[in-house]
Amino acid sequence: SQTFWKKMHILGDLFLIAALYSMRSPKSDHFVTYRRFKDMDFTSISKTFWKLHEEALWNQLQLAIDRHLNPILNPQNAHRRFKSRAFYDSLLRLSFSQVTDLDPTRRKIEKLPQQMRDFVSHMKRRNYQVLIQSPNATCGAGAVNEKEPPLLLLAVKSTHLNFKNRQAIRQTWGRVGWVATHRMNGGQRQEVGGYIRRVFLIGKEYTRNSAWNVSELLQMEDQLYGDILQWDFDDTFFNLTLKDVLFWKWFTHQCGQTRFVFKGDDDVFVNTPNLINYLHDQLEKPHADRTMNEFMVGDVIAAAFPNRVHQSKYFVPDSFYEGLYPTYAGGGGVVYSGQLAKRLHKISGRVHLFPIDDVFVGMCMTRLNAHPTHHPGFLTFDFRGDEEKELCAYHTILLVHKRNPTQLIELWDELSKTRSQCLHVPLRMSNKKTSLLG
């Protein structure tokens, strides 16, 4: 009997590998890969991020989920795929218990750094109460009488005490309502625009200064601006992934026809007029209705290794995760379609939480057989050399990371003053092809 089931597990894993490496329709939410099964080199599996037979905790947890969804090992689950969110929630808990109830695994967890142990203690939980959500803004703050569906929702990850960051964004690149801009089309100046909405994604934060009730201040802020979305979870770096998962759920139920989402940090500068022009260009491309199903653009990172430096906030020990990271868009800001946001909500129920939010999004994208597009206009590591000093430097980008509130206001003012002089300056372009390894 044991020999039989051992063979069945091996057979099931081979089927899983075939499923992982078989090409699916872009509209499918099944197992995915970058090449067809018939051309596959099985020796390359160990080099990919989706390692199937490793001892690291996350890899074991994910393998347990995949085995439950394997139609050979568990044919009764095949017909239930994607029909019940409760089914996936229970599957996450079941797979977590199966792995962590083992004595070797418990000992492994005990040796993890404290921050990682805290993450593991609640990584199977995804349901958290909404503490603040403006009843007058179902999909973030925006215009009262929008005459067409919103073009873009700005979803900005923030924290309780970053009021100055939020206020600077509200006054500059994060303004809501109808935003008009101009672009050159065949030598002619053309006006385009779109309705913009805004929401700040915040967890729960605790302060030692009892003189400040940050929750009350946040409620007052939302009453004034209607753009705060807060959940009842501890707002730590490793919990940034929860903001993605909970945002996708909220977006799916609240944001209906919104065409695009910008998801980023509250310390980035965004050239909103350029972004509006860029998104209109995407919508005018042939077959845009199909490509929007998996559209994501940003600074794409491929075949990255996990950070093994203990002092880094990105540190992930090899006892927690083995293998390369998937291709992902990182660095503080990414843009994707509303259609993709809903698909990410759906598929995320089949992927265990990961403490690095950008990597987790990449894992979900890989499951969807969707690949982010690299754009050199996303400057996640700032300008090179003296480029920033050029008159029209900020007119050539979509985003630049690491700018404080004072810099946001100064840059936005400078952008306005030099707009006519820099009208014909194009966006940064690159012939670099993004690798899909990992």
Coordinates of N, CA, C and O in Angstrom, one line a residue, residues 306-392:
P306 N 17.0 35.4 -3.9 CA 16.6 35.9 -2.6 C 17.7 36.6 -1.8 O 18.9 36.2 -2.0
N307 N 17.4 37.6 -1.1 CA 18.5 38.3 -0.3 C 18.8 37.5 0.9 O 17.9 37.2 1.8
R308 N 20.0 37.1 1.1 CA 20.5 36.3 2.2 C 21.3 37.1 3.2 O 22.0 36.5 4.0
V309 N 21.3 38.4 3.1 CA 22.0 39.3 4.1 C 21.1 39.5 5.3 O 20.1 40.1 5.2
H310 N 21.6 39.0 6.4 CA 20.8 39.0 7.7 C 20.4 40.5 8.1 O 19.3 40.6 8.6
Q311 N 21.2 41.5 7.8 CA 20.9 42.8 8.2 C 19.9 43.5 7.3 O 19.3 44.6 7.6
S312 N 19.6 42.9 6.1 CA 18.7 43.6 5.2 C 17.2 43.3 5.6 O 16.9 42.3 6.1
K313 N 16.4 44.3 5.3 CA 14.9 44.1 5.6 C 14.3 43.1 4.6 O 13.2 42.6 4.8
Y314 N 15.0 42.9 3.5 CA 14.6 41.9 2.5 C 15.1 40.5 2.7 O 14.9 39.6 1.9
F315 N 15.8 40.3 3.8 CA 16.4 39.0 4.1 C 15.3 37.9 4.2 O 14.3 38.0 4.9
V316 N 15.6 36.8 3.4 CA 14.8 35.6 3.4 C 15.7 34.4 3.5 O 16.4 34.1 2.6
P317 N 15.7 33.7 4.7 CA 16.6 32.6 4.8 C 16.3 31.4 3.9 O 15.1 31.2 3.5
D318 N 17.3 30.6 3.6 CA 17.1 29.5 2.7 C 16.2 28.4 3.3 O 15.7 27.6 2.7
S319 N 16.1 28.5 4.7 CA 15.2 27.5 5.3 C 13.7 27.9 5.1 O 12.8 27.0 5.3
F320 N 13.5 29.1 4.7 CA 12.1 29.5 4.4 C 11.8 29.4 2.9 O 10.7 29.0 2.5
Y321 N 12.7 29.8 2.0 CA 12.5 29.7 0.6 C 13.7 29.4 -0.2 O 14.8 29.9 0.1
E322 N 13.6 28.5 -1.2 CA 14.7 28.1 -2.0 C 14.3 28.3 -3.5 O 13.2 28.2 -3.8
G323 N 15.3 28.6 -4.3 CA 15.1 28.8 -5.7 C 15.2 30.3 -6.1 O 15.3 31.2 -5.2
L324 N 15.2 30.6 -7.4 CA 15.1 32.0 -7.8 C 13.8 32.6 -7.6 O 12.8 31.9 -7.5
Y325 N 13.7 33.9 -7.6 CA 12.4 34.6 -7.6 C 11.8 34.5 -9.0 O 12.5 34.5 -10.0
P326 N 10.5 34.6 -9.1 CA 9.9 34.7 -10.5 C 10.1 36.1 -11.0 O 10.6 37.0 -10.3
T327 N 9.9 36.3 -12.3 CA 10.0 37.6 -12.9 C 8.9 38.5 -12.3 O 7.7 38.1 -12.2
Y328 N 9.3 39.7 -11.9 CA 8.3 40.6 -11.2 C 8.6 42.0 -11.5 O 9.8 42.4 -11.8
A329 N 7.7 42.9 -11.3 CA 7.8 44.3 -11.5 C 7.9 44.9 -10.1 O 7.1 44.8 -9.2
G330 N 9.0 45.6 -9.8 CA 9.2 46.1 -8.4 C 9.6 47.6 -8.4 O 9.5 48.3 -9.3
G331 N 10.2 47.9 -7.2 CA 10.8 49.2 -7.1 C 9.9 50.4 -6.8 O 10.2 51.5 -7.1
G332 N 8.8 50.1 -6.2 CA 8.0 51.3 -5.7 C 6.7 51.6 -6.5 O 5.9 52.3 -6.0
G333 N 6.6 51.1 -7.8 CA 5.4 51.4 -8.5 C 5.2 50.6 -9.7 O 6.2 50.2 -10.4
V334 N 4.0 50.2 -10.0 CA 3.7 49.3 -11.1 C 2.2 49.7 -11.6 O 1.4 50.1 -10.8
V335 N 2.0 49.5 -12.9 CA 0.7 49.8 -13.4 C 0.1 48.5 -14.0 O 0.8 47.8 -14.8
Y336 N -1.1 48.2 -13.7 CA -1.8 47.0 -14.4 C -3.2 47.3 -14.7 O -3.8 48.3 -14.1
S337 N -3.8 46.5 -15.5 CA -5.2 46.7 -15.9 C -6.2 46.3 -14.8 O -5.8 45.5 -14.0
G338 N -7.4 46.9 -14.8 CA -8.4 46.4 -13.9 C -8.8 45.0 -14.1 O -9.1 44.3 -13.1
Q339 N -8.8 44.5 -15.3 CA -9.1 43.1 -15.6 C -8.0 42.2 -14.9 O -8.4 41.2 -14.3
L340 N -6.8 42.6 -15.0 CA -5.7 41.8 -14.4 C -5.9 41.8 -12.9 O -5.6 40.8 -12.2
A341 N -6.2 42.9 -12.3 CA -6.4 43.0 -10.8 C -7.4 42.0 -10.4 O -7.2 41.3 -9.3
K342 N -8.5 41.8 -11.1 CA -9.5 40.8 -10.7 C -9.0 39.4 -10.9 O -9.3 38.5 -10.1
R343 N -8.2 39.2 -11.9 CA -7.6 37.8 -12.1 C -6.6 37.5 -11.0 O -6.5 36.4 -10.5
L344 N -5.9 38.5 -10.6 CA -4.9 38.4 -9.5 C -5.6 38.0 -8.2 O -5.1 37.2 -7.4
H345 N -6.8 38.6 -7.9 CA -7.6 38.3 -6.8 C -8.0 36.8 -6.8 O -7.9 36.1 -5.8
K346 N -8.3 36.4 -7.9 CA -8.8 35.0 -8.1 C -7.7 34.0 -7.9 O -7.8 33.0 -7.1
I347 N -6.6 34.2 -8.5 CA -5.5 33.2 -8.5 C -4.7 33.3 -7.2 O -4.1 32.3 -6.8
S348 N -4.7 34.4 -6.5 CA -4.0 34.6 -5.2 C -4.4 33.6 -4.2 O -3.6 33.3 -3.2
G349 N -5.6 33.1 -4.3 CA -6.1 32.1 -3.3 C -5.4 30.8 -3.4 O -5.5 29.9 -2.5
R350 N -4.6 30.6 -4.5 CA -3.9 29.3 -4.7 C -2.4 29.4 -4.4 O -1.6 28.5 -4.7
V351 N -2.0 30.6 -3.9 CA -0.5 30.8 -3.7 C -0.4 31.3 -2.2 O -1.0 32.3 -1.8
H352 N 0.5 30.6 -1.5 CA 0.7 31.0 -0.1 C 1.4 32.3 0.0 O 2.2 32.7 -0.9
L353 N 1.0 33.1 1.0 CA 1.6 34.4 1.1 C 3.1 34.4 1.2 O 3.7 33.4 1.8
F354 N 3.8 35.4 0.7 CA 5.2 35.5 0.7 C 5.6 36.9 1.3 O 4.9 37.9 1.1
P355 N 6.6 37.0 2.1 CA 6.9 38.2 2.9 C 7.3 39.4 2.0 O 7.3 40.5 2.5
I356 N 7.8 39.2 0.8 CA 8.1 40.3 -0.1 C 7.0 40.5 -1.1 O 6.7 39.7 -1.9
D357 N 6.3 41.7 -1.0 CA 5.1 41.8 -1.8 C 5.3 41.8 -3.3 O 4.5 41.2 -4.0
D358 N 6.3 42.4 -3.8 CA 6.5 42.4 -5.3 C 6.8 41.0 -5.8 O 6.3 40.6 -6.9
V359 N 7.5 40.2 -5.0 CA 7.7 38.8 -5.4 C 6.4 38.0 -5.4 O 6.2 37.2 -6.3
F360 N 5.6 38.2 -4.4 CA 4.3 37.5 -4.3 C 3.5 37.8 -5.6 O 2.8 36.9 -6.2
V361 N 3.4 39.1 -6.0 CA 2.7 39.5 -7.2 C 3.3 38.7 -8.4 O 2.5 38.2 -9.2
G362 N 4.6 38.6 -8.4 CA 5.2 37.9 -9.5 C 4.9 36.4 -9.5 O 4.7 35.8 -10.6
M363 N 4.7 35.8 -8.3 CA 4.3 34.4 -8.2 C 2.9 34.2 -8.8 O 2.6 33.3 -9.5
C364 N 2.0 35.2 -8.5 CA 0.6 35.1 -9.0 C 0.6 35.3 -10.5 O -0.2 34.7 -11.2
M365 N 1.4 36.2 -11.0 CA 1.5 36.5 -12.4 C 1.9 35.2 -13.1 O 1.4 34.8 -14.2
T366 N 2.9 34.5 -12.6 CA 3.4 33.3 -13.2 C 2.3 32.2 -13.3 O 2.2 31.5 -14.3
R367 N 1.5 32.1 -12.2 CA 0.4 31.2 -12.2 C -0.6 31.5 -13.3 O -1.3 30.6 -13.8
L368 N -0.7 32.8 -13.7 CA -1.6 33.2 -14.7 C -1.1 33.2 -16.1 O -1.7 33.5 -17.1
N369 N 0.2 32.8 -16.2 CA 0.9 32.8 -17.5 C 0.9 34.2 -18.1 O 0.7 34.5 -19.3
A370 N 1.0 35.2 -17.2 CA 1.1 36.6 -17.6 C 2.4 37.2 -17.2 O 2.9 36.9 -16.1
H371 N 3.0 38.0 -18.1 CA 4.4 38.5 -17.9 C 4.4 40.0 -17.9 O 3.9 40.6 -18.8
P372 N 4.9 40.6 -16.8 CA 5.0 42.1 -16.8 C 5.9 42.6 -17.9 O 6.9 42.0 -18.3
T373 N 5.6 43.8 -18.4 CA 6.4 44.4 -19.5 C 7.3 45.5 -18.9 O 6.9 46.3 -18.0
H374 N 8.6 45.4 -19.3 CA 9.5 46.4 -18.8 C 9.4 47.7 -19.5 O 9.3 47.7 -20.7
H375 N 9.5 48.8 -18.8 CA 9.5 50.1 -19.4 C 10.5 51.0 -18.7 O 10.5 51.1 -17.5
P376 N 11.5 51.5 -19.5 CA 12.6 52.3 -18.9 C 12.2 53.6 -18.2 O 13.0 54.3 -17.6
G377 N 10.9 54.0 -18.4 CA 10.4 55.2 -17.8 C 10.1 55.0 -16.3 O 9.8 56.0 -15.6
F378 N 10.2 53.8 -15.8 CA 10.1 53.5 -14.3 C 11.5 53.5 -13.7 O 12.2 52.5 -13.9
L379 N 11.9 54.6 -13.1 CA 13.2 54.7 -12.6 C 13.2 54.3 -11.1 O 13.1 55.2 -10.2
T380 N 13.4 53.1 -10.9 CA 13.4 52.6 -9.5 C 14.7 52.9 -8.7 O 14.7 52.8 -7.5
F381 N 15.7 53.1 -9.5 CA 17.0 53.3 -8.9 C 17.6 54.7 -9.3 O 18.8 54.9 -9.3
D382 N 16.6 55.6 -9.5 CA 16.9 57.0 -9.8 C 17.6 57.2 -11.2 O 17.9 56.3 -11.9
F383 N 17.9 58.5 -11.5 CA 18.5 58.8 -12.7 C 20.0 58.4 -12.7 O 20.6 58.3 -11.6
R384 N 20.6 58.3 -13.8 CA 22.0 57.9 -13.9 C 22.8 59.2 -14.0 O 22.5 60.1 -14.8
G385 N 23.9 59.3 -13.3 CA 24.8 60.4 -13.4 C 24.1 61.7 -13.2 O 23.4 61.9 -12.2
D386 N 24.3 62.6 -14.2 CA 23.8 64.0 -14.1 C 22.5 64.2 -14.9 O 22.1 65.3 -15.2
E387 N 21.9 63.1 -15.3 CA 20.7 63.2 -16.1 C 19.6 64.1 -15.5 O 18.9 64.8 -16.2
E388 N 19.5 64.0 -14.1 CA 18.4 64.7 -13.4 C 18.5 66.2 -13.6 O 17.5 66.9 -13.5
K389 N 19.7 66.7 -13.9 CA 19.9 68.1 -14.0 C 19.5 68.7 -15.3 O 19.4 69.9 -15.5
E390 N 19.2 67.8 -16.3 CA 18.7 68.3 -17.6 C 17.3 68.9 -17.5 O 16.5 68.4 -16.7
L391 N 17.1 69.9 -18.3 CA 15.8 70.7 -18.2 C 14.6 69.8 -18.3 O 13.7 70.0 -17.5
C392 N 14.6 68.9 -19.2 CA 13.4 68.1 -19.5 C 13.5 66.7 -18.9 O 12.7 65.8 -19.3

